[in-house]
Each structure stands twice: as structure tokens, then as C-alpha cells.
JSON list of C-alpha atoms in Angstrom, two decimals:
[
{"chain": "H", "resi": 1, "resn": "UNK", "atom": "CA", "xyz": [-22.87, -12.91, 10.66]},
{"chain": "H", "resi": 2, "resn": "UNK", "atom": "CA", "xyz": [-23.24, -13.85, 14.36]},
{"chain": "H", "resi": 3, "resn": "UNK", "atom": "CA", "xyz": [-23.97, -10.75, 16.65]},
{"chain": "H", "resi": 4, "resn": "UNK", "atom": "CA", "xyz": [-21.86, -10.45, 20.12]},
{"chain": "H", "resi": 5, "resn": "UNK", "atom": "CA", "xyz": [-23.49, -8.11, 21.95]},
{"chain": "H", "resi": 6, "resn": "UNK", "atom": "CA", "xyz": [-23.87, -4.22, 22.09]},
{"chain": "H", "resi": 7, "resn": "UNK", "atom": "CA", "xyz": [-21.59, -1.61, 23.73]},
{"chain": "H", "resi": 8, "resn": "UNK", "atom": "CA", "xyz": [-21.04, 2.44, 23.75]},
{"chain": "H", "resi": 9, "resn": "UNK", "atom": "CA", "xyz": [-24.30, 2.28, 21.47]},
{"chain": "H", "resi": 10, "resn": "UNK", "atom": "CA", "xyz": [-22.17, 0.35, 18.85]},
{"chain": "H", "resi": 11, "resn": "UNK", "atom": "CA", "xyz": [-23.56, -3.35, 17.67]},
{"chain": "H", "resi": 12, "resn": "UNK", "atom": "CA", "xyz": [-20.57, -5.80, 17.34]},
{"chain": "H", "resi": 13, "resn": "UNK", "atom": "CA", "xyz": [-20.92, -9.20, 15.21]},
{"chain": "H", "resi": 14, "resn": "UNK", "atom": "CA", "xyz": [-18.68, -12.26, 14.31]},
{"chain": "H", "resi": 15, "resn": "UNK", "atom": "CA", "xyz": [-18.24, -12.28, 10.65]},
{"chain": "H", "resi": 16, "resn": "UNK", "atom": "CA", "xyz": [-16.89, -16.08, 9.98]},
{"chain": "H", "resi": 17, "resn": "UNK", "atom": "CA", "xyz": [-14.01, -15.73, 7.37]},
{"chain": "H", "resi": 18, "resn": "UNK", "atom": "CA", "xyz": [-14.06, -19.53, 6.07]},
{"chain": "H", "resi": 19, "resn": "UNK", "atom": "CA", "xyz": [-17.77, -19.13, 4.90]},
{"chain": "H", "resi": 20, "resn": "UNK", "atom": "CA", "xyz": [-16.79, -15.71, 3.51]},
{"chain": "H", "resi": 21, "resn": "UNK", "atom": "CA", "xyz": [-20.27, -14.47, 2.60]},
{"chain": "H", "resi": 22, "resn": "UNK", "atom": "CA", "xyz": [-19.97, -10.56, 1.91]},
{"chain": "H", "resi": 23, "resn": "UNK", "atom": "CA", "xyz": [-23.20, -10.12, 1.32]},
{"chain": "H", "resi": 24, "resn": "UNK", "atom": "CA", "xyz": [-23.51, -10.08, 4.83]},
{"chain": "H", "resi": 25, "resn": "UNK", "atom": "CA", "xyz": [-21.50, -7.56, 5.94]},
{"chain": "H", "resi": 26, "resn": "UNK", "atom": "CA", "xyz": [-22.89, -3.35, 6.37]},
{"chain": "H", "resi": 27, "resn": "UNK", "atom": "CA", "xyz": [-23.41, -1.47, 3.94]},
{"chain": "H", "resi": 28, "resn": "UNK", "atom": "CA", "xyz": [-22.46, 1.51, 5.69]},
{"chain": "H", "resi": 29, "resn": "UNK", "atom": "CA", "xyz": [-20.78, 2.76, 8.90]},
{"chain": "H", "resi": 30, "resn": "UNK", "atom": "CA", "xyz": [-18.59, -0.15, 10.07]},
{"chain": "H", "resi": 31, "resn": "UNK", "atom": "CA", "xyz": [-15.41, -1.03, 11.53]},
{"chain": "H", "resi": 32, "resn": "UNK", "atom": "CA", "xyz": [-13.30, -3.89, 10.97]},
{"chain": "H", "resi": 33, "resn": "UNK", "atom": "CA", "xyz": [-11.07, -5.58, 13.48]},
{"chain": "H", "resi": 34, "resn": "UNK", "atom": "CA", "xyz": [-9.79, -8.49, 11.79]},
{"chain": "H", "resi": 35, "resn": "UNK", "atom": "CA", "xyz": [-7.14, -10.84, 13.30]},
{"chain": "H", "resi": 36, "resn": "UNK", "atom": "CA", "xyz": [-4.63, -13.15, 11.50]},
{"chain": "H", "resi": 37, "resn": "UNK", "atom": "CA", "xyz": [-2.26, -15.54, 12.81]},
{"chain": "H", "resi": 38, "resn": "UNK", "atom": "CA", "xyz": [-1.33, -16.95, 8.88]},
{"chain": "H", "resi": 39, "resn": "UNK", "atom": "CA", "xyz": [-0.07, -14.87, 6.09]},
{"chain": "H", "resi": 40, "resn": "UNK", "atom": "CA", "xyz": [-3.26, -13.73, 4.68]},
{"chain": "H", "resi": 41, "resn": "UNK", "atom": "CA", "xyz": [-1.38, -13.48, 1.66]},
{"chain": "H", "resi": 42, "resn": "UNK", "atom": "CA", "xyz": [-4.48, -14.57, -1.05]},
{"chain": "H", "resi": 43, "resn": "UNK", "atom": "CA", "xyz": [-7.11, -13.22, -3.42]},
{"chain": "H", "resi": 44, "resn": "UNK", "atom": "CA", "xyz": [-9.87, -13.74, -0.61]},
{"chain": "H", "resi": 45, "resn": "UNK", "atom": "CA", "xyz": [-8.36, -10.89, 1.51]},
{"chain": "H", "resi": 46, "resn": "UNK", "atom": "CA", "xyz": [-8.26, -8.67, -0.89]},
{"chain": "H", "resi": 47, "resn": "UNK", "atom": "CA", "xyz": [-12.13, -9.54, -2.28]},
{"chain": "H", "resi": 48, "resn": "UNK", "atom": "CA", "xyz": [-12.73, -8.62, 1.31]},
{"chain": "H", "resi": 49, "resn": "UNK", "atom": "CA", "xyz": [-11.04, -4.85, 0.90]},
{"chain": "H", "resi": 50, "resn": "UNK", "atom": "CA", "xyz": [-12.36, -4.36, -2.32]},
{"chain": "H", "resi": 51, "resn": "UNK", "atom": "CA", "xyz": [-15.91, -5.01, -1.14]},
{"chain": "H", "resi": 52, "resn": "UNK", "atom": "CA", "xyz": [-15.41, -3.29, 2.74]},
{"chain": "H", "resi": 53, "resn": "UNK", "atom": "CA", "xyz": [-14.03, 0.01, 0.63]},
{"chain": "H", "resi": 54, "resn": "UNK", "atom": "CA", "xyz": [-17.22, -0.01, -1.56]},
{"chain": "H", "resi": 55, "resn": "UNK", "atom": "CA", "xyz": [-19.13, -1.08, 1.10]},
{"chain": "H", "resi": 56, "resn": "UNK", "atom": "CA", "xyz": [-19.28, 1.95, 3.39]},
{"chain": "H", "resi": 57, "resn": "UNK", "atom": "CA", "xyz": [-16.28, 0.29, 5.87]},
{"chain": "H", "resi": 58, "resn": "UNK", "atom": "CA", "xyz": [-14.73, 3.77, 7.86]},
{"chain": "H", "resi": 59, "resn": "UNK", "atom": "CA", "xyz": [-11.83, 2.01, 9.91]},
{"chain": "H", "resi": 60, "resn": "UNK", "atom": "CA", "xyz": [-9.90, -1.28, 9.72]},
{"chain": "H", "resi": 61, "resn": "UNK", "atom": "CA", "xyz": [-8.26, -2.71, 12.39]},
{"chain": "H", "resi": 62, "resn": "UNK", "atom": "CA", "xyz": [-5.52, -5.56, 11.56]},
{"chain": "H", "resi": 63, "resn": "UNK", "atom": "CA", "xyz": [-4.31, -7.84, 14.83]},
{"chain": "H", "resi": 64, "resn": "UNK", "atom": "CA", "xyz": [-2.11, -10.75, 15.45]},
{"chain": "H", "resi": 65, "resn": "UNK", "atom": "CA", "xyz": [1.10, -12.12, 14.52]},
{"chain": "H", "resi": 66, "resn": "UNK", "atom": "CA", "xyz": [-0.22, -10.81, 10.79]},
{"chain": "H", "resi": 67, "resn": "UNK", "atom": "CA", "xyz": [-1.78, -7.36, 12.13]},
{"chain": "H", "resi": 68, "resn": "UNK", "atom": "CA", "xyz": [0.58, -4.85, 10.45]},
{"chain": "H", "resi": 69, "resn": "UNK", "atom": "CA", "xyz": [0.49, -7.37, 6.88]},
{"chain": "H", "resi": 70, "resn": "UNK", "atom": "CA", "xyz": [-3.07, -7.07, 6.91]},
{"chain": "H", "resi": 71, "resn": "UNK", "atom": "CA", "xyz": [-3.22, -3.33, 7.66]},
{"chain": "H", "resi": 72, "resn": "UNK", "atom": "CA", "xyz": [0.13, -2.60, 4.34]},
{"chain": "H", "resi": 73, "resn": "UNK", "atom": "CA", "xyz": [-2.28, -4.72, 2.33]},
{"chain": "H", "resi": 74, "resn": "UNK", "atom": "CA", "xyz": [-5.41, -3.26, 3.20]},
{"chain": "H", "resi": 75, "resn": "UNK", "atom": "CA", "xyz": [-3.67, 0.21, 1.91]},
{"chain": "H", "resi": 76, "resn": "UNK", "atom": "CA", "xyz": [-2.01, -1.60, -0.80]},
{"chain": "H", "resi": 77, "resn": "UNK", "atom": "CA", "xyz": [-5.49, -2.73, -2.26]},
{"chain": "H", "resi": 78, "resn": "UNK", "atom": "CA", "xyz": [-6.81, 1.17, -1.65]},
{"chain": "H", "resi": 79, "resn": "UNK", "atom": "CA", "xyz": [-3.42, 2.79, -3.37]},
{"chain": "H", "resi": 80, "resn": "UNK", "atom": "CA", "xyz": [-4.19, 0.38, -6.62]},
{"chain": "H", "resi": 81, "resn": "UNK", "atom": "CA", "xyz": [-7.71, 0.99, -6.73]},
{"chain": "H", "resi": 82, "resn": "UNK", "atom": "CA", "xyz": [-6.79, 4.98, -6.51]},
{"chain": "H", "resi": 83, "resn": "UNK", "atom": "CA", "xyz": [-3.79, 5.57, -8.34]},
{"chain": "H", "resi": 84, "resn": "UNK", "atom": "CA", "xyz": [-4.57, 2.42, -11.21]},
{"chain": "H", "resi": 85, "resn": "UNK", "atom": "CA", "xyz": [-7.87, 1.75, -11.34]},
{"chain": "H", "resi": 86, "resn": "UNK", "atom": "CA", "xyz": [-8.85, 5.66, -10.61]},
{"chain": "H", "resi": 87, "resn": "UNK", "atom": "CA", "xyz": [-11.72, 4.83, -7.62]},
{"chain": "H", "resi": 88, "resn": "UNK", "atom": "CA", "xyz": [-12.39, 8.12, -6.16]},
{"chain": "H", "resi": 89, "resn": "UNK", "atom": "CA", "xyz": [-10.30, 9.20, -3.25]},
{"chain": "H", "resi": 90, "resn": "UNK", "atom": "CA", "xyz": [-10.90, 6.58, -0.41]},
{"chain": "H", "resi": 91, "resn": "UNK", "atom": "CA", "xyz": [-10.43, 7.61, 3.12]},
{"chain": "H", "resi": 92, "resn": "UNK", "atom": "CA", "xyz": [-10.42, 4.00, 5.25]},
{"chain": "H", "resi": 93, "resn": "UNK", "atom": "CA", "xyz": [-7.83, 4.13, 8.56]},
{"chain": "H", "resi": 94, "resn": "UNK", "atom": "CA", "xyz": [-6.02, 1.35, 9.04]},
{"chain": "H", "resi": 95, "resn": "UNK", "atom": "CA", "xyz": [-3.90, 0.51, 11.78]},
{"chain": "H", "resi": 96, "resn": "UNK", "atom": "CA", "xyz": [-2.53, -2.67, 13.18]},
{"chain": "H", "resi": 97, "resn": "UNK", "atom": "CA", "xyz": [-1.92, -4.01, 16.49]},
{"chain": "H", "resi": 98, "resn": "UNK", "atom": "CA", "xyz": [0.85, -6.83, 16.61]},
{"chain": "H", "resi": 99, "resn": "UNK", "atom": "CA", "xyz": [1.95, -6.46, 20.08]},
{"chain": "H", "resi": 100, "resn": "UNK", "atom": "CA", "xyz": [-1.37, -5.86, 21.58]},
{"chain": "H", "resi": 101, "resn": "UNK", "atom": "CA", "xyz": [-3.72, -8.30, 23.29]},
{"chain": "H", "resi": 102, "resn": "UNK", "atom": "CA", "xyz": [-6.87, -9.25, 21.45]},
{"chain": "H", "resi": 103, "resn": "UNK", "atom": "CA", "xyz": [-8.67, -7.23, 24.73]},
{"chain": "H", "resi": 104, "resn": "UNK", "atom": "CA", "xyz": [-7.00, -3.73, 24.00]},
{"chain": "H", "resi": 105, "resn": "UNK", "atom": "CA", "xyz": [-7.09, -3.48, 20.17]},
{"chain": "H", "resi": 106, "resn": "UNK", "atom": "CA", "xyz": [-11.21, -4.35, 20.36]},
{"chain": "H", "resi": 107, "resn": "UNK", "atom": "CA", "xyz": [-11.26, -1.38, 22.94]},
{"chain": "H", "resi": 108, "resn": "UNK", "atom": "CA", "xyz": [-9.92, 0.82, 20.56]},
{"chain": "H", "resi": 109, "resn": "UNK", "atom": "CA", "xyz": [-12.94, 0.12, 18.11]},
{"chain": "H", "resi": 110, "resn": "UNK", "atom": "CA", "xyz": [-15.00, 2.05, 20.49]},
{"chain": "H", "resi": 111, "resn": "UNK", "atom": "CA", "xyz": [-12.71, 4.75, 22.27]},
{"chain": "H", "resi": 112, "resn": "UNK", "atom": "CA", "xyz": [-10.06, 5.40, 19.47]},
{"chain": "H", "resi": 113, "resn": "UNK", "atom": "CA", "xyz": [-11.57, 5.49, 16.36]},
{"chain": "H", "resi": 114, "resn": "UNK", "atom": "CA", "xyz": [-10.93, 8.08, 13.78]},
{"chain": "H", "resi": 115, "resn": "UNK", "atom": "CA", "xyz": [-14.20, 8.38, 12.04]},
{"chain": "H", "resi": 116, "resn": "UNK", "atom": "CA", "xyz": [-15.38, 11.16, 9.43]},
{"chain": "H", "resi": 117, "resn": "UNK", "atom": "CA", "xyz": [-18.06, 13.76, 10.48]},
{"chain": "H", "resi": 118, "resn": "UNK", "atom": "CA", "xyz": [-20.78, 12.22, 7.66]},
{"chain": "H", "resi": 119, "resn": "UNK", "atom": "CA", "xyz": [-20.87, 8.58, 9.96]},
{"chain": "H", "resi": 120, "resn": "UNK", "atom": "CA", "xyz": [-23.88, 8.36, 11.65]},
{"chain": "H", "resi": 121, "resn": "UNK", "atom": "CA", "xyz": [-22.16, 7.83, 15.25]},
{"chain": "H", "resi": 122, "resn": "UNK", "atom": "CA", "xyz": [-25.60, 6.19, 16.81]},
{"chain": "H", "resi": 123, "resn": "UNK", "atom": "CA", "xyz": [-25.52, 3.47, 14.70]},
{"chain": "H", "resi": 124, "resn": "UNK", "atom": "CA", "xyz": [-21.87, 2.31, 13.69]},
{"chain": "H", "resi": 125, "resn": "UNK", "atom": "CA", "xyz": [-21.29, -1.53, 13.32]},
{"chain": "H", "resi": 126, "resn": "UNK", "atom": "CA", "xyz": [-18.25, -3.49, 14.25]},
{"chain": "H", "resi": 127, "resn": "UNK", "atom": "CA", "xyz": [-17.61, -6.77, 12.85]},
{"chain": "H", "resi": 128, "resn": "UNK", "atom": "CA", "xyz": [-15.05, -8.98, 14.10]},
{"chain": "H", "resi": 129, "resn": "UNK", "atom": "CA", "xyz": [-12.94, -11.98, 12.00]},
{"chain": "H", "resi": 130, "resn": "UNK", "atom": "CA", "xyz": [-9.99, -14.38, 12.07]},
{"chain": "H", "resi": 131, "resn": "UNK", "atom": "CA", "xyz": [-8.76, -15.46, 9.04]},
{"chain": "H", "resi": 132, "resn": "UNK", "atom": "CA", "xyz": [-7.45, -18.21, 10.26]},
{"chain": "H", "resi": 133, "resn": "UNK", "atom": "CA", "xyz": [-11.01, -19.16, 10.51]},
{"chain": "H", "resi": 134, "resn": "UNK", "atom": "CA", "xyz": [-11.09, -19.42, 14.68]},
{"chain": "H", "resi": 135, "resn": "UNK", "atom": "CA", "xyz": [-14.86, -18.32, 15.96]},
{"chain": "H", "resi": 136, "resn": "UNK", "atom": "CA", "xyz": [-13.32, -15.84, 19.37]},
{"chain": "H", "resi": 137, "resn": "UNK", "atom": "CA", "xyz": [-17.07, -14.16, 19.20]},
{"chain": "H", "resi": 138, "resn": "UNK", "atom": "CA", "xyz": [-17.23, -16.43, 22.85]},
{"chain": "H", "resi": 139, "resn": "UNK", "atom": "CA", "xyz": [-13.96, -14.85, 23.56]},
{"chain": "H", "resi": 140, "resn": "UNK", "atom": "CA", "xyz": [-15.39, -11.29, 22.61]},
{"chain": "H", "resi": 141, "resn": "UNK", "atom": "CA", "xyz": [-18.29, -11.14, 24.14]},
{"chain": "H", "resi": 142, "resn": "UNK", "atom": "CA", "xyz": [-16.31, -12.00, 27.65]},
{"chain": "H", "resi": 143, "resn": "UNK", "atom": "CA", "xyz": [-14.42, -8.70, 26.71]},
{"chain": "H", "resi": 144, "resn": "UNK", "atom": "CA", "xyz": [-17.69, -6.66, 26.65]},
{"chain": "H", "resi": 145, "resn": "UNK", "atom": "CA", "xyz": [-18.61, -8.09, 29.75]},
{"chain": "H", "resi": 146, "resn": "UNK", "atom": "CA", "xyz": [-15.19, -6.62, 31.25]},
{"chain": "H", "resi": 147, "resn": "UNK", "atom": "CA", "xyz": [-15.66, -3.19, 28.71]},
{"chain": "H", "resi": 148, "resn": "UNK", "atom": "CA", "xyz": [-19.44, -3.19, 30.78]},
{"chain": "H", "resi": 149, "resn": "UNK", "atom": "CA", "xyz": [-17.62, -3.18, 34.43]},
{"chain": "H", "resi": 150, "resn": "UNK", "atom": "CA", "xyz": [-15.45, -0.41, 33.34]},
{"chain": "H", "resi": 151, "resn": "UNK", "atom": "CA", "xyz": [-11.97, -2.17, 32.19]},
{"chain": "H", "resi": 152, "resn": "UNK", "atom": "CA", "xyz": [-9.93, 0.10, 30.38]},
{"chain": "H", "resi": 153, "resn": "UNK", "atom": "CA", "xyz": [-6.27, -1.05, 29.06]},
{"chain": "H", "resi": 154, "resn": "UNK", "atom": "CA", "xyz": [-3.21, 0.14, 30.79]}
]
């Protein structure tokens, strides 16, 4: 993972989907924002769920042409791990953001984020990806920059 910068006390990082190495992602107390422009219709995606649910992940974010698709299959992936494969209850938002601009959707992982009372809020991670393997952490850490001089979406 590539880090982008720091904002609201929160560290954000570029997690490059085409290399796909989970081992790099939290372990605990992270959000996803994860845009798609391609049917992320494939067993990678869900590898990814699988491990972000295990992995501590509070909060997904889906964006792009594919935002709501990623967000029904994010849930999809949580309802068969619950209800067939009998995980423990799982408590992950997930929301998408079709309409949105890229800008507005990563202010939300800061200022509208629905996290449970046991995250440690000083210390809450948020990793960025496109799955249709574009790097936007350039294009990210512009947006901080903005975030930093007080922008704030309509």
C-alpha cells in the first residue's frame, strides 16, 4: 500500500487492486472507498470482502459507474457468510455513491461515517482502490489538499 497523506487524524493509503496483496491491508479499524468503472463481477472481489470482514474493515464505500454493484455484493458476500456459512453477526456499512464525484464520496470517509463505539476513532485507516486498476492516489491527495483549505461538498 502507498500512503496519501493524513487528514481529521485519519491516515489514508492507495491500496493497488491489480497487485492485490491483502496482506497489506489493516487489521483493524479501516474504511474502504473502493471505485469501479467495470463489473467487478469475479472471485477477486469477493476474496477482498471475505478478508476486509475478517479483517477488522468498519465501513465500505462503493463509487463509480459500479458503486451500488460493489456495495449489493459486498452485502451479498456478508448475508452468505451469515446466514450459510454461520460467521457471527457482521456489522460492515456499505453504501455506494454512483452519482457522486470521486471528491464528495472520499469526504464522506471522514465526516459521514457510521462507525461502532469499540473503533478506536484516533487511529482509523482509510484505504482507497480502483478495480479497474487506475492509481487516483495523485488525484486523492489533491482532494486533501482542498479537504485542508476547508472544501466541503454542496
Amino acid at each position: 500500500m502507498k500512503p496519501i497523506g493524513t487528514y481529521q487524524t485519519r491516515q489514508v493509503f492507495w491500496f493497488d487492486y491489480d497487485q492485490f496483496q491483502l496482506d497489506q491491508l489493516p487489521k483493524k479499524d479501516w474504511l474502504c472507498l473502493a471505485a469501479s468503472d467495470i463489473d467487478p463481477n469475479d472471485q477477486k472481489f469477493e476474496k477482498l470482502v471475505r478478508h476486509s470482514i475478517d479483517n477488522g474493515i468498519l465501513e465500505f464505500k462503493g463509487h463509480g459507474k459500479f458503486g451500488e454493484k460493489l456495495h449489493d455484493l459486498f452485502d451479498e458476500t456478508m448475508t452468505q457468510m451469515e446466514v450459510v456459512e454461520n460467521h457471527e453477526p457482521i456489522s460492515v456499512v456499505t453504501t455506494w455513491h454512483n452519482g457522486e464525484t470521486l471528491a464528495d464520496t472520499f469526504w464522506q470517509c471522514f465526516f459521514a461515517t457510521c462507525l461502532p463505539e469499540t473503533a478506536d476513532l484516533d487511529n482509523i485507516s482509510i484505504i482507497c482502490s480502483d478495480l479497474k486498476g487506475n492509481d487516483r492516489s495523485n488525484e486523492l491527495k489533491k482532494i486533501l489538499e482542498r479537504f485542508e483549505k476547508g472544501w466541503i461538498p454542496d
